[in-house]
Short mmCIF file of C-alpha atoms in Angstrom, two decimals:
data_model
loop_
_atom_site.label_atom_id
_atom_site.label_comp_id
_atom_site.label_asym_id
_atom_site.label_seq_id
_atom_site.Cartn_x
_atom_site.Cartn_y
_atom_site.Cartn_z
CA MET A 1 -12.85 -3.74 26.18
CA ALA A 2 -13.74 -6.91 24.26
CA ARG A 3 -17.03 -5.32 23.18
CA LEU A 4 -15.12 -2.50 21.48
CA PHE A 5 -13.29 -4.90 19.12
CA PRO A 6 -14.63 -7.25 16.44
CA SER A 7 -15.48 -10.76 17.62
CA PRO A 8 -13.30 -13.40 15.90
CA GLU A 9 -16.29 -15.76 15.65
CA ALA A 10 -18.57 -13.24 13.92
CA SER A 11 -19.45 -13.82 10.27
CA THR A 12 -19.98 -10.10 9.69
CA ASP A 13 -18.26 -7.11 11.27
CA PRO A 14 -20.47 -4.07 11.93
CA LEU A 15 -18.75 -0.71 11.66
CA SER A 16 -19.52 0.03 15.30
CA ARG A 17 -17.17 -2.79 16.35
CA TRP A 18 -14.38 -1.30 14.23
CA ILE A 19 -14.52 2.28 15.51
CA ALA A 20 -12.15 1.68 18.43
CA PRO A 21 -9.48 -0.36 16.58
CA ALA A 22 -9.65 1.94 13.53
CA LEU A 23 -9.15 5.02 15.71
CA LEU A 24 -6.29 3.35 17.56
CA ILE A 25 -4.56 2.26 14.34
CA GLY A 26 -5.13 5.71 12.79
CA VAL A 27 -3.68 7.56 15.76
CA VAL A 28 -0.56 5.37 15.79
CA ALA A 29 -0.25 5.74 12.00
CA GLY A 30 -0.40 9.52 12.41
CA LEU A 31 2.27 9.42 15.11
CA GLY A 32 4.42 7.22 12.87
CA ALA A 33 4.04 9.72 10.02
CA VAL A 34 4.98 12.55 12.41
CA ALA A 35 8.11 10.68 13.53
CA LEU A 36 9.09 9.85 9.95
CA PHE A 37 8.55 13.40 8.71
CA GLY A 38 10.48 14.91 11.62
CA LEU A 39 13.37 12.45 11.49
CA LEU A 40 13.66 12.79 7.71
CA HIS A 41 13.77 16.58 7.98
CA LEU A 42 16.44 16.32 10.68
CA CYS A 43 18.60 13.95 8.60
CA THR A 44 18.23 16.16 5.53
CA VAL A 45 19.37 19.25 7.42
CA LEU A 46 22.28 17.52 9.16
CA LEU A 47 23.55 15.38 6.28
CA LEU A 48 22.67 17.03 2.99
CA GLU A 49 22.65 20.68 4.01
CA ASP A 50 25.22 20.98 6.80
CA ILE A 51 27.76 18.35 5.73
CA ALA A 52 27.34 18.23 1.94
CA GLY A 53 26.24 21.86 1.47
CA PHE A 54 23.33 20.84 -0.79
CA ARG A 55 19.99 22.64 -0.43
CA PRO A 56 17.14 20.74 -2.10
CA TYR A 57 13.74 22.12 -3.03
CA LEU A 58 11.24 22.06 -0.14
CA THR A 59 7.46 21.74 -0.08
CA SER A 60 5.20 24.27 1.60
CA ALA A 61 4.92 21.94 4.61
CA GLU A 62 8.71 22.05 4.94
CA GLY A 63 9.11 25.79 4.50
CA GLY A 64 8.48 26.42 0.82
CA PRO A 65 10.48 26.00 -2.40
CA ARG A 66 14.02 27.36 -2.61
CA ASP A 67 16.06 28.77 -5.42
CA LEU A 68 18.25 26.12 -7.01
CA VAL A 69 21.88 26.88 -6.16
CA PRO A 70 24.96 24.70 -6.73
CA SER A 71 26.31 22.69 -3.83
CA GLU A 72 29.04 24.34 -1.77
CA ARG A 73 30.93 21.02 -1.53
CA PRO A 74 29.93 18.93 -4.54
CA TRP A 75 32.55 16.28 -3.81
CA ALA A 76 30.84 15.57 -0.48
CA VAL A 77 27.37 14.84 -1.89
CA PRO A 78 28.11 11.32 -3.23
CA LEU A 79 30.09 10.49 -0.10
CA VAL A 80 27.26 11.56 2.21
CA ALA A 81 24.74 9.57 0.16
CA ALA A 82 26.96 6.47 0.34
CA GLY A 83 27.51 6.88 4.08
CA GLY A 84 23.80 7.17 4.76
CA ALA A 85 23.10 4.09 2.63
CA LEU A 86 25.79 2.15 4.52
CA LEU A 87 24.35 2.95 7.95
CA ALA A 88 20.73 2.37 6.90
CA THR A 89 21.32 -0.94 5.12
CA ALA A 90 23.52 -2.39 7.87
CA PHE A 91 20.91 -1.41 10.45
CA ALA A 92 18.09 -3.05 8.46
CA VAL A 93 20.02 -6.24 7.66
CA TRP A 94 20.98 -6.64 11.31
CA LEU A 95 17.54 -6.16 12.89
CA ALA A 96 14.81 -6.64 10.25
CA PRO A 97 15.81 -7.61 6.70
CA GLU A 98 12.19 -7.24 5.54
CA ALA A 99 12.56 -3.48 6.08
CA ARG A 100 14.85 -3.25 3.04
CA GLY A 101 13.42 -2.07 -0.27
CA HIS A 102 10.04 -0.43 -0.67
CA GLY A 103 7.54 -1.08 2.10
CA THR A 104 4.20 -0.92 0.28
CA ASP A 105 4.69 -4.16 -1.65
CA ALA A 106 5.78 -5.93 1.54
CA ALA A 107 2.60 -4.77 3.27
CA ILE A 108 0.47 -6.01 0.33
CA ALA A 109 2.19 -9.42 0.43
CA ALA A 110 1.59 -9.66 4.18
CA ALA A 111 -2.09 -8.79 3.72
CA HIS A 112 -2.56 -11.69 1.33
CA HIS A 113 -0.42 -14.36 2.99
CA ASP A 114 0.10 -13.61 6.70
CA PRO A 115 -1.81 -10.51 7.84
CA ALA A 116 -1.15 -11.11 11.54
CA GLY A 117 2.53 -12.00 11.13
CA MET A 118 4.29 -8.65 10.66
CA ARG A 119 6.84 -8.01 13.39
CA GLY A 120 6.57 -4.95 15.60
CA ARG A 121 10.27 -4.14 15.27
CA VAL A 122 9.72 -3.40 11.57
CA THR A 123 8.17 -0.06 12.53
CA VAL A 124 11.32 1.25 14.23
CA VAL A 125 13.79 -0.26 11.75
CA LYS A 126 11.89 1.04 8.71
CA LEU A 127 11.59 4.49 10.27
CA VAL A 128 15.31 4.87 10.98
CA ALA A 129 16.56 3.19 7.80
CA SER A 130 14.31 5.25 5.51
CA ALA A 131 15.16 8.54 7.20
CA LEU A 132 18.90 7.82 6.84
CA THR A 133 18.63 6.67 3.22
CA ILE A 134 16.44 9.50 1.92
CA GLY A 135 17.84 12.17 4.24
CA SER A 136 21.38 11.54 3.00
CA GLY A 137 20.34 11.95 -0.64
CA GLY A 138 18.88 8.60 -1.70
CA SER A 139 16.00 8.81 -4.17
CA GLY A 140 12.90 7.38 -2.48
CA GLY A 141 9.46 8.22 -1.19
CA THR A 142 8.00 8.52 2.29
CA GLU A 143 4.75 6.67 1.59
CA GLY A 144 6.41 3.21 1.54
CA PRO A 145 7.91 3.57 5.03
CA ALA A 146 4.70 5.16 6.33
CA ALA A 147 2.61 2.33 4.85
CA GLN A 148 4.81 -0.44 6.24
CA ILE A 149 5.07 1.19 9.68
CA SER A 150 1.31 1.63 10.11
CA ALA A 151 0.47 -1.73 8.48
CA ALA A 152 2.84 -3.48 10.88
CA PHE A 153 1.07 -1.88 13.82
CA GLY A 154 -2.30 -3.00 12.44
CA SER A 155 -0.91 -6.52 12.18
CA VAL A 156 0.33 -6.40 15.78
CA ILE A 157 -3.08 -5.19 17.00
CA ALA A 158 -4.78 -8.05 15.13
CA ARG A 159 -2.39 -10.60 16.62
CA ARG A 160 -2.68 -9.29 20.19
CA THR A 161 -6.49 -9.15 20.14
CA GLY A 162 -6.94 -12.58 18.53
CA MET A 163 -8.64 -11.43 15.33
CA SER A 164 -9.47 -13.90 12.59
CA ARG A 165 -7.46 -13.93 9.36
CA ARG A 166 -10.06 -11.85 7.53
CA GLN A 167 -10.18 -9.28 10.34
CA ALA A 168 -6.38 -9.16 10.53
CA ARG A 169 -6.23 -8.35 6.82
CA THR A 170 -8.70 -5.51 7.38
CA ALA A 171 -6.63 -4.15 10.27
CA LEU A 172 -3.47 -4.24 8.17
CA VAL A 173 -5.12 -2.51 5.20
CA ILE A 174 -6.63 0.31 7.22
CA GLY A 175 -3.22 0.85 8.82
CA LEU A 176 -1.66 1.14 5.36
CA ALA A 177 -4.38 3.59 4.28
CA ALA A 178 -3.97 5.71 7.40
CA GLY A 179 -0.19 5.92 7.05
CA VAL A 180 -0.26 7.02 3.40
CA GLY A 181 -3.16 9.41 3.98
CA ALA A 182 -1.37 11.05 6.92
CA ILE A 183 2.04 11.54 5.28
CA PHE A 184 0.43 13.11 2.18
CA GLN A 185 -2.27 15.00 4.12
CA ALA A 186 -4.87 13.27 1.92
CA PRO A 187 -7.24 11.18 4.09
CA LEU A 188 -9.85 10.47 1.39
CA GLY A 189 -7.23 9.46 -1.15
CA GLY A 190 -5.50 7.27 1.44
CA ALA A 191 -8.75 5.45 2.28
CA LEU A 192 -9.55 4.84 -1.39
CA LEU A 193 -5.98 3.66 -1.93
CA GLY A 194 -6.40 1.08 0.83
CA ALA A 195 -9.51 -0.31 -0.87
CA GLU A 196 -7.84 -0.49 -4.30
CA LEU A 197 -4.23 -1.40 -3.66
CA LEU A 198 -4.54 -5.13 -2.89
CA TYR A 199 -5.94 -6.11 -6.29
CA ARG A 200 -5.16 -5.36 -9.91
CA ARG A 201 -8.67 -5.56 -11.35
CA ASP A 202 -10.83 -5.22 -8.27
CA MET A 203 -11.27 -3.32 -5.03
CA ASP A 204 -12.48 -4.21 -1.54
CA ALA A 205 -15.26 -1.73 -0.88
CA ARG A 206 -16.07 -3.33 2.48
CA VAL A 207 -12.87 -1.96 4.00
CA LEU A 208 -13.55 1.61 2.88
CA PRO A 209 -15.66 2.86 5.87
CA LYS A 210 -13.11 1.52 8.36
CA ALA A 211 -10.22 2.94 6.34
CA LEU A 212 -11.92 6.36 6.32
CA VAL A 213 -12.10 6.36 10.12
CA ALA A 214 -8.43 5.40 10.45
CA ALA A 215 -7.24 7.80 7.72
CA CYS A 216 -9.11 10.75 9.27
CA ALA A 217 -7.60 9.95 12.68
CA GLY A 218 -4.10 9.80 11.19
CA TRP A 219 -4.65 13.05 9.28
CA LEU A 220 -5.82 14.84 12.44
CA VAL A 221 -2.80 13.66 14.43
CA PHE A 222 -0.32 14.64 11.72
CA GLY A 223 -2.04 18.01 11.23
CA ALA A 224 -1.91 18.72 14.95
CA PHE A 225 1.91 18.70 14.69
CA TYR A 226 2.56 20.16 11.24
CA GLY A 227 -0.64 21.98 10.28
CA PHE A 228 -3.41 21.17 7.83
CA ALA A 229 -2.15 23.03 4.76
CA PRO A 230 -1.93 20.97 1.54
CA VAL A 231 1.43 19.33 0.96
CA LEU A 232 2.09 21.23 -2.27
CA GLY A 233 0.50 24.48 -1.06
CA ARG A 234 -2.59 26.39 -2.19
CA HIS A 235 -2.49 27.84 -5.69
CA GLY A 236 -4.77 30.44 -7.18
CA ALA A 237 -5.86 30.57 -10.79
CA ASP A 238 -2.84 31.17 -13.02
CA GLY A 239 -4.66 31.54 -16.32
CA PRO A 240 -8.02 32.35 -17.91
CA GLY A 241 -9.24 28.74 -17.52
CA PHE A 242 -9.38 25.63 -19.65
CA GLY A 243 -9.89 25.79 -23.37
CA VAL A 244 -10.12 23.22 -26.13
CA GLY A 245 -6.35 23.26 -26.57
CA ASP A 246 -5.92 22.43 -22.86
CA PHE A 247 -7.98 19.26 -23.08
CA VAL A 248 -6.13 18.12 -26.18
CA LEU A 249 -2.83 18.74 -24.42
CA ILE A 250 -4.04 16.99 -21.26
CA ALA A 251 -4.89 13.89 -23.30
CA VAL A 252 -1.38 13.99 -24.78
CA THR A 253 0.01 14.43 -21.26
CA GLY A 254 -1.86 11.28 -20.20
CA LEU A 255 -0.32 9.29 -23.05
CA LEU A 256 3.18 10.55 -22.21
CA CYS A 257 2.68 9.77 -18.52
CA GLY A 258 1.53 6.26 -19.40
CA LEU A 259 4.79 5.71 -21.27
CA ALA A 260 6.73 7.21 -18.36
CA GLY A 261 4.94 4.90 -15.92
CA ARG A 262 5.84 1.84 -17.97
CA LEU A 263 9.45 2.98 -18.23
CA TYR A 264 9.59 3.65 -14.49
CA THR A 265 8.20 0.21 -13.60
CA GLY A 266 10.36 -1.65 -16.10
CA THR A 267 13.55 0.12 -15.04
CA PHE A 268 12.93 -0.43 -11.36
CA TYR A 269 12.30 -4.17 -11.70
CA ALA A 270 15.21 -4.60 -14.11
CA VAL A 271 17.55 -3.34 -11.35
CA HIS A 272 15.66 -4.97 -8.49
CA LEU A 273 15.48 -8.48 -9.98
CA ARG A 274 19.11 -8.41 -11.05
CA ALA A 275 20.19 -7.30 -7.58
CA GLU A 276 18.08 -10.02 -5.92
CA ALA A 277 19.56 -12.68 -8.20
CA ARG A 278 23.21 -11.69 -7.80
CA VAL A 279 23.41 -10.19 -4.31
CA ARG A 280 23.29 -13.14 -1.92
CA SER A 281 25.74 -12.67 0.95
CA VAL A 282 25.33 -10.15 3.77
CA PRO A 283 28.38 -8.04 2.76
CA ALA A 284 27.07 -7.87 -0.81
CA ARG A 285 23.62 -6.80 0.41
CA ILE A 286 25.26 -3.90 2.21
CA ALA A 287 27.70 -3.00 -0.56
CA ALA A 288 25.11 -2.85 -3.37
CA PRO A 289 23.10 0.10 -1.95
CA VAL A 290 26.33 1.91 -1.08
CA ALA A 291 27.64 1.67 -4.65
CA ALA A 292 24.24 2.72 -5.99
CA ALA A 293 24.22 5.74 -3.64
CA LEU A 294 27.52 6.95 -5.06
CA LEU A 295 26.01 6.99 -8.55
CA VAL A 296 22.83 8.68 -7.35
CA GLY A 297 24.88 11.38 -5.61
CA VAL A 298 26.69 12.20 -8.84
CA LEU A 299 23.42 12.19 -10.79
CA GLY A 300 21.82 14.51 -8.24
CA LEU A 301 24.50 17.12 -8.82
CA LEU A 302 23.55 17.26 -12.51
CA VAL A 303 19.74 17.15 -12.40
CA PRO A 304 17.51 18.78 -9.74
CA GLY A 305 14.98 16.69 -7.83
CA VAL A 306 16.95 13.44 -7.87
CA LEU A 307 18.26 13.63 -4.32
CA GLY A 308 15.75 13.01 -1.55
CA THR A 309 12.01 12.70 -2.07
CA GLY A 310 11.74 15.33 -4.83
CA TYR A 311 8.38 16.53 -3.49
CA GLY A 312 9.67 20.10 -3.31
CA LEU A 313 10.47 19.94 -7.03
CA MET A 314 6.84 18.98 -7.73
CA GLU A 315 5.67 22.18 -6.08
CA ALA A 316 8.36 24.23 -7.81
CA LEU A 317 7.19 22.95 -11.22
CA THR A 318 3.74 24.48 -10.64
CA ASP A 319 5.29 27.97 -11.01
CA ARG A 320 4.80 29.38 -14.52
CA GLU A 321 7.90 31.57 -14.55
CA LEU A 322 10.21 28.84 -13.29
CA VAL A 323 9.04 26.25 -15.84
CA ALA A 324 9.13 28.77 -18.68
CA GLY A 325 12.72 29.61 -17.78
CA LEU A 326 14.04 26.03 -17.68
CA PRO A 327 15.60 24.52 -20.82
CA VAL A 328 13.52 21.83 -22.53
CA LEU A 329 16.38 19.36 -22.26
CA LEU A 330 16.49 19.85 -18.48
CA LEU A 331 12.73 19.28 -18.24
CA LEU A 332 13.21 16.08 -20.22
CA ALA A 333 16.09 15.01 -17.98
CA ILE A 334 14.12 15.45 -14.72
CA PRO A 335 11.78 12.42 -15.09
CA LEU A 336 14.48 10.27 -16.67
CA ALA A 337 16.98 11.04 -13.90
CA LYS A 338 14.37 10.40 -11.19
CA ILE A 339 13.59 7.01 -12.75
CA ALA A 340 17.27 6.07 -12.75
CA GLY A 341 17.89 7.41 -9.23
CA THR A 342 14.95 5.55 -7.67
CA ALA A 343 15.77 2.30 -9.46
CA LEU A 344 19.35 2.47 -8.15
CA THR A 345 18.44 3.49 -4.58
CA VAL A 346 15.47 1.24 -3.83
CA GLY A 347 16.05 -1.44 -6.46
CA SER A 348 19.49 -2.23 -5.04
CA GLY A 349 18.02 -2.80 -1.56
CA GLY A 350 17.91 0.67 -0.04
CA SER A 351 15.00 1.59 2.21
CA GLY A 352 12.45 3.93 0.65
CA GLY A 353 9.18 4.10 -1.24
CA ILE A 354 8.56 3.94 -4.99
CA PHE A 355 5.09 5.50 -4.85
CA GLY A 356 6.18 9.11 -4.36
CA PRO A 357 9.03 9.13 -6.92
CA CYS A 358 6.56 7.92 -9.56
CA MET A 359 4.48 11.03 -8.83
CA VAL A 360 7.62 13.15 -9.25
CA VAL A 361 8.20 11.51 -12.65
CA GLY A 362 4.61 12.32 -13.61
CA ALA A 363 4.96 15.91 -12.43
CA GLY A 364 8.11 16.36 -14.55
CA THR A 365 6.39 14.82 -17.57
CA GLY A 366 3.39 17.11 -17.13
CA ALA A 367 5.62 20.19 -16.89
CA LEU A 368 7.45 19.08 -20.04
CA ALA A 369 4.13 18.64 -21.90
CA TRP A 370 3.01 22.12 -20.82
CA ARG A 371 6.29 23.66 -21.96
CA LEU A 372 6.05 22.00 -25.39
CA GLY A 373 2.40 23.05 -25.71
CA GLU A 374 3.29 26.60 -24.73
CA ALA A 375 5.58 26.79 -27.74
CA LEU A 376 2.55 25.86 -29.88
CA HIS A 377 0.22 28.28 -28.02
CA LEU A 378 -2.08 25.42 -26.96
CA PRO A 379 -2.60 25.83 -23.20
CA SER A 380 -4.62 28.63 -21.67
CA ALA A 381 -3.84 27.62 -18.08
CA GLY A 382 -0.49 27.49 -16.35
CA PRO A 383 1.56 24.37 -15.59
CA LEU A 384 -0.28 23.53 -12.32
CA PRO A 385 -3.06 21.39 -13.91
CA TYR A 386 -0.53 19.52 -16.04
CA VAL A 387 1.70 18.77 -13.05
CA VAL A 388 -1.23 17.45 -10.98
CA VAL A 389 -2.80 15.34 -13.73
CA GLY A 390 0.68 14.09 -14.62
CA MET A 391 1.15 12.87 -11.06
CA ALA A 392 -2.14 10.95 -11.18
CA ALA A 393 -1.71 9.63 -14.74
CA CYS A 394 1.81 8.33 -14.19
CA LEU A 395 1.17 6.53 -10.89
CA GLY A 396 -2.53 5.61 -10.85
CA PRO A 397 -2.60 3.07 -13.73
CA VAL A 398 0.66 1.27 -12.82
CA ALA A 399 -0.33 1.11 -9.13
CA ASN A 400 -3.79 -0.20 -10.18
CA ALA A 401 -5.33 2.47 -7.94
CA PRO A 402 -6.46 5.20 -10.37
CA LEU A 403 -9.25 6.60 -8.21
CA GLY A 404 -7.28 6.80 -4.96
CA VAL A 405 -4.22 8.35 -6.62
CA LEU A 406 -6.31 10.90 -8.53
CA VAL A 407 -8.13 12.03 -5.38
CA MET A 408 -4.84 12.14 -3.47
CA ALA A 409 -3.18 14.31 -6.13
CA THR A 410 -6.01 16.85 -6.01
CA GLU A 411 -5.94 16.86 -2.19
CA MET A 412 -2.23 17.67 -2.28
CA VAL A 413 -3.04 21.00 -3.98
CA ALA A 414 -6.57 21.44 -2.52
CA ASP A 415 -8.17 21.85 -5.95
CA ALA A 416 -11.08 19.51 -6.73
CA SER A 417 -11.65 21.20 -10.10
CA LEU A 418 -8.78 19.10 -11.46
CA LEU A 419 -10.70 15.84 -11.01
CA GLY A 420 -12.27 16.08 -14.48
CA PRO A 421 -9.05 16.76 -16.40
CA GLY A 422 -7.33 14.17 -14.23
CA MET A 423 -9.83 11.47 -15.22
CA LEU A 424 -9.18 12.21 -18.90
CA ALA A 425 -5.42 11.93 -18.40
CA VAL A 426 -5.71 8.72 -16.33
CA LEU A 427 -7.90 7.05 -18.97
CA CYS A 428 -5.42 7.95 -21.70
CA ALA A 429 -2.52 6.68 -19.60
CA SER A 430 -4.34 3.40 -18.85
CA ALA A 431 -4.59 2.71 -22.57
CA VAL A 432 -0.78 2.79 -22.73
CA THR A 433 0.18 1.00 -19.50
CA GLY A 434 -1.94 -2.10 -20.13
CA ARG A 435 -1.31 -4.77 -17.48
CA THR A 436 1.89 -3.17 -16.13
CA THR A 437 1.93 -3.21 -12.34
CA LEU A 438 4.20 -1.48 -9.87
CA TYR A 439 3.31 -3.89 -7.04
CA ARG A 440 3.79 -7.52 -7.98
CA SER A 441 2.27 -8.81 -4.75
CA GLN A 442 -1.16 -7.63 -5.89
CA GLN A 443 -3.66 -10.38 -6.70
CA GLU A 444 -5.74 -10.26 -9.85
CA ARG A 445 -9.17 -10.12 -8.18
CA ARG A 446 -10.64 -10.40 -4.72
CA PRO A 447 -11.32 -14.11 -4.03
CA PRO A 448 -14.81 -15.11 -2.87
CA GLU A 449 -14.91 -15.49 0.87
CA THR A 450 -17.10 -17.99 2.69
CA PRO A 451 -18.57 -16.52 5.86
CA GLU A 452 -17.14 -17.91 9.06
CA PRO A 453 -19.78 -19.95 10.95
CA GLU A 454 -21.25 -18.65 14.16
CA ALA A 455 -20.19 -20.41 17.34
CA THR A 456 -23.86 -21.12 18.26
CA GLN A 457 -24.75 -22.87 14.99
CA THR A 458 -25.71 -26.59 15.23
CA PRO A 459 -25.94 -28.94 12.28
CA SER A 460 -29.38 -30.02 11.18
CA THR A 461 -30.61 -33.55 11.95
CA PRO A 462 -30.35 -35.82 8.89
CA THR A 463 -33.63 -37.08 7.42
CA PRO A 464 -34.26 -40.82 7.85
CA THR A 465 -34.44 -42.81 4.63
CA ARG A 466 -36.31 -45.98 3.74
CA THR A 467 -35.17 -48.95 1.75
CA PRO A 468 -37.52 -50.62 -0.73
CA ASN A 469 -40.03 -53.15 0.70
CA ALA A 470 -39.31 -52.07 4.27
CA PRO A 471 -41.85 -50.85 6.79
CA ALA A 472 -41.81 -47.25 7.93
CA PRO A 473 -39.37 -46.63 10.79
CA ALA A 474 -40.54 -45.63 14.19
CA PRO A 475 -40.79 -41.91 14.96
CA ALA A 476 -37.35 -40.44 15.63
CA PRO A 477 -36.59 -39.35 19.18
CA ALA A 478 -35.83 -35.77 20.11
CA PRO A 479 -32.70 -34.39 18.37
CA ALA A 480 -29.51 -35.13 20.24
CA PRO A 481 -26.94 -32.44 20.97
CA ALA A 482 -24.54 -31.62 18.17
CA ARG A 483 -21.68 -33.47 19.81
CA ASP A 484 -23.71 -36.70 20.00
CA LEU A 485 -24.41 -36.57 16.27
CA ILE A 486 -20.70 -36.58 15.57
CA HIS A 487 -19.16 -38.71 18.34
CA ARG A 488 -21.06 -41.99 18.89
CA PRO A 489 -21.04 -43.57 22.37
CA THR A 490 -18.27 -46.04 23.03
CA ASP A 491 -19.19 -47.20 26.54
CA GLY A 492 -21.24 -50.16 25.41
CA ALA A 493 -24.66 -48.49 25.24
CA PRO A 494 -26.56 -49.20 22.02
CA PRO A 495 -27.26 -46.23 19.77
CA GLU A 496 -30.71 -44.68 19.96
CA GLY A 497 -32.97 -44.85 16.94
CA PRO A 498 -32.60 -46.63 13.60
CA ALA A 499 -29.85 -46.06 11.06
CA THR A 500 -30.14 -42.72 9.34
CA GLY A 501 -29.55 -43.83 5.79
CA PRO A 502 -27.13 -45.25 3.30
CA ALA A 503 -24.46 -42.70 4.25
CA SER A 504 -24.57 -43.66 7.94
CA GLU A 505 -21.23 -44.44 9.49
CA PRO A 506 -20.72 -47.76 11.35
CA VAL A 507 -21.86 -47.49 14.94
CA THR A 508 -19.32 -48.33 17.60
CA GLY A 509 -20.91 -50.61 20.22
CA PRO A 510 -20.90 -54.11 21.68
CA ALA A 511 -19.95 -56.96 19.39
CA VAL A 512 -22.84 -59.07 17.98
CA PRO A 513 -22.57 -62.84 18.63
CA PRO A 514 -21.75 -64.82 15.47
CA MET A 515 -25.02 -66.85 15.45
CA ALA A 516 -27.25 -63.93 16.39
CA GLN A 517 -29.78 -62.95 13.69
CA PRO A 518 -31.93 -59.86 13.57
CA SER A 519 -35.54 -60.25 14.55
CA PRO A 520 -38.01 -60.63 11.64
CA ALA A 521 -39.94 -57.68 13.03
CA ALA A 522 -36.96 -55.36 12.93
CA PRO A 523 -36.69 -52.92 10.00
CA ALA A 524 -34.33 -53.88 7.22
CA CYS A 525 -30.91 -52.23 7.50
CA ALA A 526 -29.44 -50.27 4.60
CA SER A 527 -26.20 -51.55 3.18
CA ASP A 528 -22.97 -49.64 3.84
#
């Protein structure tokens, strides 16, 4: 079994040594995504639908979009959201306080500072707390819990198998990539995300082959339970194709999504930092998410897509007739309400992700841009391209992972033809976002790493030196073992050979009598 895992003493890790751990981490990440998806669906049905009478939009993987109908018991929606937040937060504070908040940033911080130190209990606590928070109506994403669950398992594997720090960071990152790729059914995007997400201005390309193996394994496991259809369904052509007006409007969409991404990040951290500064005691840490859930429940009754993940709303916004029939003010309110709902839910300490809601904000912004362009007769295509490029342009620049997010967005609709328009929108959004970052644990660039020495390496024998006006020393004896070059004998035996130079350390040996003088024939000794 040891031959199937990387050797901690190795300076380089061949891919063949990572196949077994990457497959193991990917399979567990896929099972974690399956458990999260199933438990979240169960909590949504029991809490939001059965108790509160609220029926949110669903993705194709969950049964397809639904018609938006008012809640049968609107007074119960805020109460159910507050009750779910109470149970989830108390559970997390009791067993694993690090499971509070969004999990992706916690996984990034662990990768940089203590990659083998994540606790195994985080997987269970994060799973239950996130399902209760989001399933009862809290605004959050599934990628954060999936990332933290799978990253924690990668950390446990690294700790149990005795991996080095560098190898433990690789195991954690490929776990993160596999978890996100599985929950979004986007293995290539998840692998690229793992390579990009640790750094703001750099990426770790060395982890990409291992992340691909793990992400594919997680995708296969998740698909075996819930099918391999794209998360947002397959969509045929809904227009004659792209024209000049479409590309102009897509560039404008990118600029608007850049502004939305900055607003989303600023609002979230404004709430999060204030809550961290003022909420100190355990009762306050439980009460803050409960109070925030009451507000989110009221907001969700007014604007669709606020309660829960909002992924079903993203798919609903790809329908031309639905978007054309919504008032412009409602389309404007969707991204703004999702920003406020996520900042309140996760920023106050609730358990959930902030990755997915940012995509919902981008989808709403893209649908709004299409609707405004439709009034000016600019777009030739339907709202689908604008929703997809909006998802990528809003999240990619602020997450500092533009390539991974763009590929993931196109995988979610199974349409690679949107890569070109998506790149244009992401570039325009990047010009607006600047140095804004959604994950503050990211480092600026990947630090240079010195290779770890092999266990069989021995230091080279130092070259003897000569002092002026001294005869040449006698030929040096055969090189001593490495341990003898470091630890001099202390049993009274004189050292072999002459001094090795000015930098030689004093030799431990028998004391020299006070009147003893060196022989005239002996070579002159270098001064200390």
